[in-house]
mmCIF file of C-alpha atoms and ligand atoms in Angstrom:
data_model
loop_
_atom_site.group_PDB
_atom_site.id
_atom_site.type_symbol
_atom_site.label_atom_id
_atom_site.label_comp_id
_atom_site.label_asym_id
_atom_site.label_seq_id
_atom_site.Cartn_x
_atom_site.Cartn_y
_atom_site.Cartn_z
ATOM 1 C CA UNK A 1 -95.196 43.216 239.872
ATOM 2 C CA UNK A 2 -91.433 42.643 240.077
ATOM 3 C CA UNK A 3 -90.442 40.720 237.724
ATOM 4 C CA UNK A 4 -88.494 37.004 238.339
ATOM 5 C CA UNK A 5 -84.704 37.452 238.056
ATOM 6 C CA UNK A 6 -82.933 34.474 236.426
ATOM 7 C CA UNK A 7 -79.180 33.755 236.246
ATOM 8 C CA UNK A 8 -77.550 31.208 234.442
ATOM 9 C CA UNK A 9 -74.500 30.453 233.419
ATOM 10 C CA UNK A 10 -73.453 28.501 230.127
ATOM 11 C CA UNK A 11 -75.251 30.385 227.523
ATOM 12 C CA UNK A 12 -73.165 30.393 224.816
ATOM 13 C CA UNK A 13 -74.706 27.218 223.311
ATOM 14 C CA UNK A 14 -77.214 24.630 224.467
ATOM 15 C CA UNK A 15 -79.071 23.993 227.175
ATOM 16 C CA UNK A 16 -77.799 27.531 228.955
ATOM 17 C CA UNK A 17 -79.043 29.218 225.537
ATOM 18 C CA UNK A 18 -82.405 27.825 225.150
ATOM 19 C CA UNK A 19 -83.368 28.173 228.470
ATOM 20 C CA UNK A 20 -82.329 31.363 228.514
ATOM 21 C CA UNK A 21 -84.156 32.606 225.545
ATOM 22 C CA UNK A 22 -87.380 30.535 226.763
ATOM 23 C CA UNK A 23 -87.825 32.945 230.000
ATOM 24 C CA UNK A 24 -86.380 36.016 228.001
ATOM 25 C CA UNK A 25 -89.342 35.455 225.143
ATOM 26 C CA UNK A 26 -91.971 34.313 227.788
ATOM 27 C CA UNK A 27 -95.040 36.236 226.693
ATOM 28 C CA UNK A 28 -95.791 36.594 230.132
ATOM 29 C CA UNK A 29 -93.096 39.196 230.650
ATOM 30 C CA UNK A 30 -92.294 38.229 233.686
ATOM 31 C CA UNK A 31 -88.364 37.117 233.708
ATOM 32 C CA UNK A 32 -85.643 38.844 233.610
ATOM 33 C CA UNK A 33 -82.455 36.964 232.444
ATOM 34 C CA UNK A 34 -78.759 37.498 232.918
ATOM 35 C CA UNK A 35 -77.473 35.083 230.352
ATOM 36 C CA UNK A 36 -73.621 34.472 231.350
ATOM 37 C CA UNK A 37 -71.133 33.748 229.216
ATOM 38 C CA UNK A 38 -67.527 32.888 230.073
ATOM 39 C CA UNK A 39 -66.676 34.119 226.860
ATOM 40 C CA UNK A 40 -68.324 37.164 226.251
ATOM 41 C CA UNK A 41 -67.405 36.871 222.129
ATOM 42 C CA UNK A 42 -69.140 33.706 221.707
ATOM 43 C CA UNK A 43 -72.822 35.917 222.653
ATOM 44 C CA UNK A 44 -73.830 36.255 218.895
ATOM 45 C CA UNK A 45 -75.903 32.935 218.843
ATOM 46 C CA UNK A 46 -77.526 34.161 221.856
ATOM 47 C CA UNK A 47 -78.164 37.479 220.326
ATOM 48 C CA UNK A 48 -79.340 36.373 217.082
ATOM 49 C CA UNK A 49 -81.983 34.515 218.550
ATOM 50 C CA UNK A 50 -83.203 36.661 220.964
ATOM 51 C CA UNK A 51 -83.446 38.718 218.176
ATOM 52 C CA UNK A 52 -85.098 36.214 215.631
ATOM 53 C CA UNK A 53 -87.235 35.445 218.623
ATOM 54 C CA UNK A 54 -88.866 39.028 219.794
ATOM 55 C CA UNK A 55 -87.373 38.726 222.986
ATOM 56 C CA UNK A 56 -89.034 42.182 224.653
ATOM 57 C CA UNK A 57 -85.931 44.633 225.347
ATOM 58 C CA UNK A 58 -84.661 44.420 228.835
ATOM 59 C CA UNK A 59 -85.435 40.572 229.103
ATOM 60 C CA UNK A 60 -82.143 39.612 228.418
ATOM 61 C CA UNK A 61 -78.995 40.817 229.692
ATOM 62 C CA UNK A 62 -75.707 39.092 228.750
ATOM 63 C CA UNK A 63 -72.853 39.025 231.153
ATOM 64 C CA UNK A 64 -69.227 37.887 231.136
ATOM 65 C CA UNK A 65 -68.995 35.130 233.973
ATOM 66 C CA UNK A 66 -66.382 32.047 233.903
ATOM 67 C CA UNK A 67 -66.899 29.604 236.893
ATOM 68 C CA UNK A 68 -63.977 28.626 237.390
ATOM 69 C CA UNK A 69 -63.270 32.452 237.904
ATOM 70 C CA UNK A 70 -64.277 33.814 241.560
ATOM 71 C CA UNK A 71 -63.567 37.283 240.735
ATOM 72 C CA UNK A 72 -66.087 37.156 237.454
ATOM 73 C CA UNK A 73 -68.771 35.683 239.375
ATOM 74 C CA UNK A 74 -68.349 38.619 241.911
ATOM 75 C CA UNK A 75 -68.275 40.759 239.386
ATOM 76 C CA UNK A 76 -71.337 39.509 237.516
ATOM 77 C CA UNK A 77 -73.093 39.756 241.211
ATOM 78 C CA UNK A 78 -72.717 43.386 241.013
ATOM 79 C CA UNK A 79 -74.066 43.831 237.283
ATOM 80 C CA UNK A 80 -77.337 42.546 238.635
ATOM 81 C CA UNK A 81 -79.372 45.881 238.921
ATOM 82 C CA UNK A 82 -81.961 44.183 240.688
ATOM 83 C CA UNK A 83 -80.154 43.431 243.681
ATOM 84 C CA UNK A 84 -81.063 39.902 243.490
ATOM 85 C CA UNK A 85 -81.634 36.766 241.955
ATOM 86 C CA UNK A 86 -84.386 34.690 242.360
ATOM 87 C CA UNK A 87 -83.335 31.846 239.893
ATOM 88 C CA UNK A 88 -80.146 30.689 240.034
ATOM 89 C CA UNK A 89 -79.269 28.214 237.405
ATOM 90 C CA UNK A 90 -76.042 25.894 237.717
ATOM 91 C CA UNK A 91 -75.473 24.902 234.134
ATOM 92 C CA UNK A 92 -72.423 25.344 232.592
ATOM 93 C CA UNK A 93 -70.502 22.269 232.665
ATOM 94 C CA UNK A 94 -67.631 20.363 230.264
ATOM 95 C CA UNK A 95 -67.405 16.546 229.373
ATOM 96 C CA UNK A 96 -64.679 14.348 229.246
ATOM 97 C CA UNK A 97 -64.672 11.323 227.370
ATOM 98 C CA UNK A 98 -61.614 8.397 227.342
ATOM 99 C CA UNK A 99 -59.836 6.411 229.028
ATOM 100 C CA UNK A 100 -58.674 7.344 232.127
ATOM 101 C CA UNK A 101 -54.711 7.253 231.739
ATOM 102 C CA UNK A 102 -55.467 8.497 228.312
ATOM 103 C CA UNK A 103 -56.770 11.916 229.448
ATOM 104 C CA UNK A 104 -54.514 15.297 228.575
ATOM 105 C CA UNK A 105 -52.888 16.718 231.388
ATOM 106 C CA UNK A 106 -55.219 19.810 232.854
ATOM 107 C CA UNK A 107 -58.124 18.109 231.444
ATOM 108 C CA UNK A 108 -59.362 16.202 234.905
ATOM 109 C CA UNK A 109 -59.145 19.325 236.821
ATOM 110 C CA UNK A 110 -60.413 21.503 234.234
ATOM 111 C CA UNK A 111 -63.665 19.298 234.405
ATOM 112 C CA UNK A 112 -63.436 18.802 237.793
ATOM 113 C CA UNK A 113 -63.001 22.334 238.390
ATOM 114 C CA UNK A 114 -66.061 23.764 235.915
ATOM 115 C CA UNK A 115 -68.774 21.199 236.946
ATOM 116 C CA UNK A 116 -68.099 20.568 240.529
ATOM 117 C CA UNK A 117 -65.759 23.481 241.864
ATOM 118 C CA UNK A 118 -67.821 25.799 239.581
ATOM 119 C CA UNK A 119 -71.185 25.229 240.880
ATOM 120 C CA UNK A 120 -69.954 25.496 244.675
ATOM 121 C CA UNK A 121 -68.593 29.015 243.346
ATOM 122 C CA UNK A 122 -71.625 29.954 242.388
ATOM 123 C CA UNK A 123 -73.470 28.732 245.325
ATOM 124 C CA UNK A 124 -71.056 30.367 247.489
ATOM 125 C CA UNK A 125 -71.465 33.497 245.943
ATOM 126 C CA UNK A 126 -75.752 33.493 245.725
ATOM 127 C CA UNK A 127 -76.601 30.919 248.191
ATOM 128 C CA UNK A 128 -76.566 33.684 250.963
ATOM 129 C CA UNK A 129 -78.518 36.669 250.202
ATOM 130 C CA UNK A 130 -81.088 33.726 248.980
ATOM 131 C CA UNK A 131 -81.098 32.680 252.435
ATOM 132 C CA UNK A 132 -81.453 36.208 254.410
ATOM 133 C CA UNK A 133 -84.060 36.803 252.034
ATOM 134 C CA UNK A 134 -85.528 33.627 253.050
ATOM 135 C CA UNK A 135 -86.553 32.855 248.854
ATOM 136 C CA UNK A 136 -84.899 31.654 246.203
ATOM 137 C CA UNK A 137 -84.562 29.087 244.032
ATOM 138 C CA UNK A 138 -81.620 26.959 242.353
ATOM 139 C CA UNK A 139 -81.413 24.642 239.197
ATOM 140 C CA UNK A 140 -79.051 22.443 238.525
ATOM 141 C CA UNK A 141 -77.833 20.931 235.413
ATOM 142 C CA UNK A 142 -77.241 17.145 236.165
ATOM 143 C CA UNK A 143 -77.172 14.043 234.442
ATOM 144 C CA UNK A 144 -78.050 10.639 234.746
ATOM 145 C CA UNK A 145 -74.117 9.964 234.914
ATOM 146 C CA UNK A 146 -74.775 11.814 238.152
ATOM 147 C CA UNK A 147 -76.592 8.560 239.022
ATOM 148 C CA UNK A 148 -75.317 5.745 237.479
ATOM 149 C CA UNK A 149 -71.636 5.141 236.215
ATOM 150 C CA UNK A 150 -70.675 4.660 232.647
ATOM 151 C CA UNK A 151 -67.607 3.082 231.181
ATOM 152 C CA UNK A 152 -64.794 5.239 230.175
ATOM 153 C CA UNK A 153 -66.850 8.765 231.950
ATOM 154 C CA UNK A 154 -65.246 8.317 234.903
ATOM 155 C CA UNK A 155 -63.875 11.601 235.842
ATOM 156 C CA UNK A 156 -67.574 13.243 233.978
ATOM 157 C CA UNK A 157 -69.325 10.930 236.287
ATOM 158 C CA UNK A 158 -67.345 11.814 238.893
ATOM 159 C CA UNK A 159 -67.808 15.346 238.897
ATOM 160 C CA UNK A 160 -71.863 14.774 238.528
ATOM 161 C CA UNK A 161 -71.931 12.273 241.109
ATOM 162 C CA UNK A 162 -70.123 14.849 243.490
ATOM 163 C CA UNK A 163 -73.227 17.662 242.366
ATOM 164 C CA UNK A 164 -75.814 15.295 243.966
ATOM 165 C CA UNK A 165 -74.143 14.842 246.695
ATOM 166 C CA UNK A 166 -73.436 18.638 246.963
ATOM 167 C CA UNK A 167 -77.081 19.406 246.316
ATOM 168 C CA UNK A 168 -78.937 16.832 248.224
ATOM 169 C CA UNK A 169 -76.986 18.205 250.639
ATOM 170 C CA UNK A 170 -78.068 21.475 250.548
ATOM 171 C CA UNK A 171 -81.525 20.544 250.188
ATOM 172 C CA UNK A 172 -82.031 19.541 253.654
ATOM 173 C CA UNK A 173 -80.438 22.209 255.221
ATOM 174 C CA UNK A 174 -81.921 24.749 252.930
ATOM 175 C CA UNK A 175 -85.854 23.532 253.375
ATOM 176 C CA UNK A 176 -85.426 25.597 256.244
ATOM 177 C CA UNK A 177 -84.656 28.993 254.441
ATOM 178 C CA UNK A 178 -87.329 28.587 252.138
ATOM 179 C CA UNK A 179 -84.977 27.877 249.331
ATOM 180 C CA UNK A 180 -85.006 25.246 247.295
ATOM 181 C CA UNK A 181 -82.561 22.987 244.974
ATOM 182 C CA UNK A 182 -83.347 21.404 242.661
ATOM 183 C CA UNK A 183 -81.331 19.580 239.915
ATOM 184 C CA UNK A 184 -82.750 18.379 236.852
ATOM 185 C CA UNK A 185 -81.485 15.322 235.474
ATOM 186 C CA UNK A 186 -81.050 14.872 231.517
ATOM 187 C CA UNK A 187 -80.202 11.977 229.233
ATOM 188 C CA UNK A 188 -78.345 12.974 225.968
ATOM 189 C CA UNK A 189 -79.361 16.081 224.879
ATOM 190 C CA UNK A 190 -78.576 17.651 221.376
ATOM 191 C CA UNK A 191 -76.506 20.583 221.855
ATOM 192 C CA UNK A 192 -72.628 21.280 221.399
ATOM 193 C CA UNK A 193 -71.337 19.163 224.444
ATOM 194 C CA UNK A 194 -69.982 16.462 222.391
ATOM 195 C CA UNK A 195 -67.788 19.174 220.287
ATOM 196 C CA UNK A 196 -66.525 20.689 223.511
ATOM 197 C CA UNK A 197 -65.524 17.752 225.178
ATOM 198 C CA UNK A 198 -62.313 17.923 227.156
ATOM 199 C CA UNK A 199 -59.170 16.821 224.597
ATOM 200 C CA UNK A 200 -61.684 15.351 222.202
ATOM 201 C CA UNK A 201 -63.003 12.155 222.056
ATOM 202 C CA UNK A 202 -60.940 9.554 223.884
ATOM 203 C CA UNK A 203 -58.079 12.006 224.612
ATOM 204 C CA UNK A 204 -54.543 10.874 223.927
ATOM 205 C CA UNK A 205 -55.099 6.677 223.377
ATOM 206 C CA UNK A 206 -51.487 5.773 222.238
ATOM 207 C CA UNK A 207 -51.258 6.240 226.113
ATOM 208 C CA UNK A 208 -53.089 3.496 227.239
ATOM 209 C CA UNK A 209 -53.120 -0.746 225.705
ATOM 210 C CA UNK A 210 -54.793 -2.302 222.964
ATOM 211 C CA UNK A 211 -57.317 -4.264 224.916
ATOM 212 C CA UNK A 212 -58.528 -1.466 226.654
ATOM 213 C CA UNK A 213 -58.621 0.560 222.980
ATOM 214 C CA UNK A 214 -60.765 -2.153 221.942
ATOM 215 C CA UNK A 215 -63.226 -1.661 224.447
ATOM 216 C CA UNK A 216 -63.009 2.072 224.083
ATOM 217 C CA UNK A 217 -63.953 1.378 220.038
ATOM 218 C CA UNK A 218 -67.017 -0.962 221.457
ATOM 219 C CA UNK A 219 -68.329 1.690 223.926
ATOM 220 C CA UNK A 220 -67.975 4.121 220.703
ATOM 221 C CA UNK A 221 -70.320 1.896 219.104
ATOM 222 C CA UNK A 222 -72.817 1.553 221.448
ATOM 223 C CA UNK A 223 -72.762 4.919 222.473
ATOM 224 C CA UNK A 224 -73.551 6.020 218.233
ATOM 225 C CA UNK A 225 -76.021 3.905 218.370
ATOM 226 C CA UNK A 226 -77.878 4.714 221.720
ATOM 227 C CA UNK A 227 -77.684 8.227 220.720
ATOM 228 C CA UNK A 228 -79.604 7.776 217.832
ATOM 229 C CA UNK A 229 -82.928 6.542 219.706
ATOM 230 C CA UNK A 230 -82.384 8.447 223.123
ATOM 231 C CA UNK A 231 -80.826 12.129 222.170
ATOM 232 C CA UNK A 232 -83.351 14.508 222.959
ATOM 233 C CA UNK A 233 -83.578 18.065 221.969
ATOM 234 C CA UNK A 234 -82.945 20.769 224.334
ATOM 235 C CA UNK A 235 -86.491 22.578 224.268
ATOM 236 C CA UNK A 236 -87.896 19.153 225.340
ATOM 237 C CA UNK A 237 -85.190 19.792 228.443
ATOM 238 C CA UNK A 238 -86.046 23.221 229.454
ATOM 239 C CA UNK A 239 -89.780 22.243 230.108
ATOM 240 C CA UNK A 240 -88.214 20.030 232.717
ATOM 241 C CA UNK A 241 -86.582 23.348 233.724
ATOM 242 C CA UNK A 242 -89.656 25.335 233.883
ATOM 243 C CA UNK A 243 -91.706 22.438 235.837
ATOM 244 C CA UNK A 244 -89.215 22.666 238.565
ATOM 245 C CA UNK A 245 -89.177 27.074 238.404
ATOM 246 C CA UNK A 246 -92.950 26.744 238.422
ATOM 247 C CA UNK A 247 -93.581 23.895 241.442
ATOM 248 C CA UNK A 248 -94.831 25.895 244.631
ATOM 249 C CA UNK A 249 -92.225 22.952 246.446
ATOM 250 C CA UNK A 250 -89.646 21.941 243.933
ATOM 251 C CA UNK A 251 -88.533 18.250 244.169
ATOM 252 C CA UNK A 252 -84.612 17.675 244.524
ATOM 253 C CA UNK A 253 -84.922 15.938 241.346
ATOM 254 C CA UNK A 254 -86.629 16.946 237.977
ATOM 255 C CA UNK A 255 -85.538 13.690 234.973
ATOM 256 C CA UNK A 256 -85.046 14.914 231.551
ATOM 257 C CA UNK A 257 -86.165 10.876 230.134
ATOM 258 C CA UNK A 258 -87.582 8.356 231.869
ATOM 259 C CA UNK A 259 -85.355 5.864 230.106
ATOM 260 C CA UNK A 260 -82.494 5.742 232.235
ATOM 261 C CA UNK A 261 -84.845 5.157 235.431
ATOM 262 C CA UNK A 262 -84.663 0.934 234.929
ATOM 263 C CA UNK A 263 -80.716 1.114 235.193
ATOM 264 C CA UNK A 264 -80.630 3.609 237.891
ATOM 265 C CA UNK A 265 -83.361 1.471 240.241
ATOM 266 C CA UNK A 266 -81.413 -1.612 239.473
ATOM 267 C CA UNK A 267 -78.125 0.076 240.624
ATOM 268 C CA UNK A 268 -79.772 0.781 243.982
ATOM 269 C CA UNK A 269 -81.593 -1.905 244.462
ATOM 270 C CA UNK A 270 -78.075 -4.167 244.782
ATOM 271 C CA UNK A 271 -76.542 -1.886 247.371
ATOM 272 C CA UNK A 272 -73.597 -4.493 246.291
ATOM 273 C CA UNK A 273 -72.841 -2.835 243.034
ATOM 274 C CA UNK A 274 -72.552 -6.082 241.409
ATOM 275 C CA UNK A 275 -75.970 -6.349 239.420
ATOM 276 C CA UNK A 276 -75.449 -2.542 238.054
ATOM 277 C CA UNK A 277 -71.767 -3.590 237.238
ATOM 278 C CA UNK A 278 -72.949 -6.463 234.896
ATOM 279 C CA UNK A 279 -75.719 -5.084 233.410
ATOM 280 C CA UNK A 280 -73.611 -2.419 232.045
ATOM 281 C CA UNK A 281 -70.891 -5.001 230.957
ATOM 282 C CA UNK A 282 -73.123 -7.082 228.967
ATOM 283 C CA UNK A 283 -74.763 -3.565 227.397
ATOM 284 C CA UNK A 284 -71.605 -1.923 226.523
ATOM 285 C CA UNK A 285 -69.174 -4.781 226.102
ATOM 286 C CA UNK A 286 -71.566 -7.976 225.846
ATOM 287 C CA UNK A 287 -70.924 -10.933 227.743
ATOM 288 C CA UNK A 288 -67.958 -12.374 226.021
ATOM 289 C CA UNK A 289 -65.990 -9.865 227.145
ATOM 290 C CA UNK A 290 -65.619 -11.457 230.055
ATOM 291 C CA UNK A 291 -63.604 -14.469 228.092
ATOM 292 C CA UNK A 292 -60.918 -12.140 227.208
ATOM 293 C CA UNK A 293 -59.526 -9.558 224.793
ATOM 294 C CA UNK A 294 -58.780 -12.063 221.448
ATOM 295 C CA UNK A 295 -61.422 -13.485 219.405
ATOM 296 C CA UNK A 296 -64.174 -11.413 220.693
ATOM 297 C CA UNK A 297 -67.512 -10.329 218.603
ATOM 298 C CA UNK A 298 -68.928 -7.456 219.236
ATOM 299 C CA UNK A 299 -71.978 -7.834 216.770
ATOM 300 C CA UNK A 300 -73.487 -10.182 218.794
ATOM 301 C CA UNK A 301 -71.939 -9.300 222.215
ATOM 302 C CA UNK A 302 -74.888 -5.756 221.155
ATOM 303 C CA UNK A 303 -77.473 -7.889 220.211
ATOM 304 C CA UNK A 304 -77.118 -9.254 223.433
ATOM 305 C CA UNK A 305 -77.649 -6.173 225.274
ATOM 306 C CA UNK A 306 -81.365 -5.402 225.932
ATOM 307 C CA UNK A 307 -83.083 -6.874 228.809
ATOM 308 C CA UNK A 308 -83.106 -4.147 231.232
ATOM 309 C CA UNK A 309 -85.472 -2.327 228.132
ATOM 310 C CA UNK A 310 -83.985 0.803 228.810
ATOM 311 C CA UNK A 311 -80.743 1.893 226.495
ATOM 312 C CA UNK A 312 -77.570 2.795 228.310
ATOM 313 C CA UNK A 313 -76.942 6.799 228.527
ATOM 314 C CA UNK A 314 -74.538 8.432 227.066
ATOM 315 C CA UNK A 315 -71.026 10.565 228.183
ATOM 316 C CA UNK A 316 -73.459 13.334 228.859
HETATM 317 N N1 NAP B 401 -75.729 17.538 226.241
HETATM 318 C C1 NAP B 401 -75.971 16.486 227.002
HETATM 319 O O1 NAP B 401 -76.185 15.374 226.497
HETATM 320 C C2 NAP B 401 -76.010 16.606 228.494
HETATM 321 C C3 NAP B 401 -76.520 15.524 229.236
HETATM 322 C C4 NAP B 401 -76.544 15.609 230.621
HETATM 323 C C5 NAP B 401 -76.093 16.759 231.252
HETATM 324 N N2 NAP B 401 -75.596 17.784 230.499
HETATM 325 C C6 NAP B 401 -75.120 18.972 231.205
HETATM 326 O O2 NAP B 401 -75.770 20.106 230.664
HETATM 327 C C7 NAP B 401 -75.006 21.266 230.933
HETATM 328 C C8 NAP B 401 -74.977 22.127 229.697
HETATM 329 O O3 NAP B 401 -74.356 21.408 228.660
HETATM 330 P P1 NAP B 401 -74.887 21.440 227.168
HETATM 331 O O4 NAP B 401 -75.304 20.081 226.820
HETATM 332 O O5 NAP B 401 -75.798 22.557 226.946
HETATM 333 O O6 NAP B 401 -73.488 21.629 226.398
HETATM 334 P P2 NAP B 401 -72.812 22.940 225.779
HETATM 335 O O7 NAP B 401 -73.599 23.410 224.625
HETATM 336 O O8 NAP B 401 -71.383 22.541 225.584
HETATM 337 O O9 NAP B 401 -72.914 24.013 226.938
HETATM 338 C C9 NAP B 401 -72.020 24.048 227.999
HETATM 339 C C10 NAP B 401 -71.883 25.479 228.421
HETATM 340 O O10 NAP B 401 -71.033 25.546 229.572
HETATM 341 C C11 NAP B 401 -70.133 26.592 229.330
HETATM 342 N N3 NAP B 401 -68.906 26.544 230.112
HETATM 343 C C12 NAP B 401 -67.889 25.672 230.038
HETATM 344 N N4 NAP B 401 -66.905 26.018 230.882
HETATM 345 C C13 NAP B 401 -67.336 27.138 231.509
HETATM 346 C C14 NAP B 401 -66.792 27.986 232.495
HETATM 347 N N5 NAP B 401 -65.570 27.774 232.989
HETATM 348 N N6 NAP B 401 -67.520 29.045 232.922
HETATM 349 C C15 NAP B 401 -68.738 29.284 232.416
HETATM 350 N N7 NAP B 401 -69.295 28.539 231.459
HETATM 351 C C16 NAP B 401 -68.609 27.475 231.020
HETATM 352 C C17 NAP B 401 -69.837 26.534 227.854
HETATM 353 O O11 NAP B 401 -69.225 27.731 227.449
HETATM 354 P P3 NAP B 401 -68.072 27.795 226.312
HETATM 355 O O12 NAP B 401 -68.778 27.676 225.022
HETATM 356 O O13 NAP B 401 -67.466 29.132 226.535
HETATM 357 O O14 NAP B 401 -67.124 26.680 226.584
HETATM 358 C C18 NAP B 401 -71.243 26.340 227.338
HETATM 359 O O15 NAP B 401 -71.910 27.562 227.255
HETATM 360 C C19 NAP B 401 -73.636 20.747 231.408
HETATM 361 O O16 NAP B 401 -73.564 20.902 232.809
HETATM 362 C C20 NAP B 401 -73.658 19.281 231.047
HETATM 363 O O17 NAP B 401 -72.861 18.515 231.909
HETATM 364 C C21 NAP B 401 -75.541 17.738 229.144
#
């Protein structure tokens, strides 16, 4: 039997690289992976592992492919011996935390351009054959900042709220080729994201005013200590990977958590905006915020935060 062809891209650490080396090890032999890289240097983690783990020779193929990059992901295309590729997965993607105004210059269209421009490449360039050959099957790495809007993750959340769009969009259209989308959601996840970010945490701040600092150093705080009780680890994620590569009719949308789900049914449930917009307040900033910049405490302003029972996500 032929086996399952998988491409990803973003394997160099993560989510990208434990998937990958999940399907690569399966003991049912049945994937083949092209694990892409956009740097083919930074492969030795990958390596090393498939190593440590026994992945059987010819599971996993590495290949050089940057998103941003048309020309690579042609050229990937053709290193595909197969011909095809049944499993497309969207995942490489780059955060950017801060302040808007405080953000380096390239850094918005960098993101922009890896987690939104990136994934139509790739689309572009697979979403076709998958169609004439009437099969196929895409994952997408999303987040619940695809969903709901956190402070100071604007142009992130941007660039994830523009991938639902982009695949619920495609999923109508594409029920009709047999091919599905699917993108799987994920709360904070433990892998090298926060390192990566875009011009570090907060980017340049001198740029922007103290009050607005402030509130940058009290979403800092929340955000340490939400990540303590919600990070999960990436294996935990890529059985919300396989659920959606294994359902005979995938679901547009596979979550990571559950946890988010309270914030993200109150933000549609007030088509308004306004409820989701002060929930998120009083979590992040607590409800003295609201009485200005001087004198305000943000030890109690977090033990206000709470009644929604779900923590507030993360950049991610
Ligand atoms: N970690 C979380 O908490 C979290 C939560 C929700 C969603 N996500 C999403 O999960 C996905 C994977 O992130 P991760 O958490 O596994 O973080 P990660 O370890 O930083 O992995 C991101 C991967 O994307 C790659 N990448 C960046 N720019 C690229 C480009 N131009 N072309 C090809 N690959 C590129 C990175 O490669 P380099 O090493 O070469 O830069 C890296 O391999 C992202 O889409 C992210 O938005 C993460």
């Amino acid at each position: 039997m032929d086996r399952t062809v998988v491409l990803i891209t973003g394997c160099s650490s993560g989510i990208g690289l434990h998937l990958a080396l999940h399907l690569a090890s399966d003991p049912s032999q049945s994937f083949k992976v092209y694990a892409t890289l956009r740097d083919l240097t930074a492969q030795g983690p990958l390596l090393e592992a498939a190593q440590a783990r026994g992945c059987p020779p010819g599971s996993l193929e590495t290949l050089q492919l940057d998103v941003r990059d048309a020309d690579s992901i042609a050229a990937a295309r053709t290193r595909v011996t197969e011909g095809r590729v049944d499993v497309l997965v969207c995942n490489a993607g780059r955060g950017l935390v801060g302040p808007l105004e405080a953000h380096n210059e390239g850094a918005v269209d960098s993101v922009l351009d890896v987690n939104l421009a990136g994934t139509v490449r790739m689309l572009q360039a697979f979403l076709p054959d998958m169609k004439r050959r009437r099969s196929g099957r895409i994952l997408v790495t999303g987040s619940v900042g695809g969903l709901m809007a956190l402070p100071f993750n604007a142009v992130y959340c941007a660039s994830k709220f523009a991938v639902e769009g982009l695949c619920e969009s495609l999923a109508v259209m594409l029920q009709r080729f047999g091919v599905y989308v699917s993108v799987i959601e994920c709360g904070p996840v433990r892998t090298a994201f926060p390192e990566k970010l875009e011009g570090g945490l907060g980017g340049i701040l001198d740029r922007t005013d103290p009050e607005t600092r402030d509130l940058f150093s009290r979403y800092r705080r929340h955000l340490e200590h939400m990540l303590v009780e919600a990070t999960q680890d990436p294996e935990e994620v890529v059985e919300v990977f396989l659920q959606a590569l294994r359902a005979p009719r995938p679901a547009l949308r596979y979550f990571s958590t559950e946890r988010f789900h309270p914030l993200i049914k109150l933000r549609f449930s007030d088509l308004s905006g306004s409820s989701y917009v002060a929930a998120v307040h009083q979590r992040v900033f607590g409800d003295q915020a609201t009485e200005g910049f001087e004198g305000t405490d943000c030890g109690e302003a977090e033990a206000g935060a709470g009644e929604l029972g779900a923590p507030l996500a993360t950049p991610q």
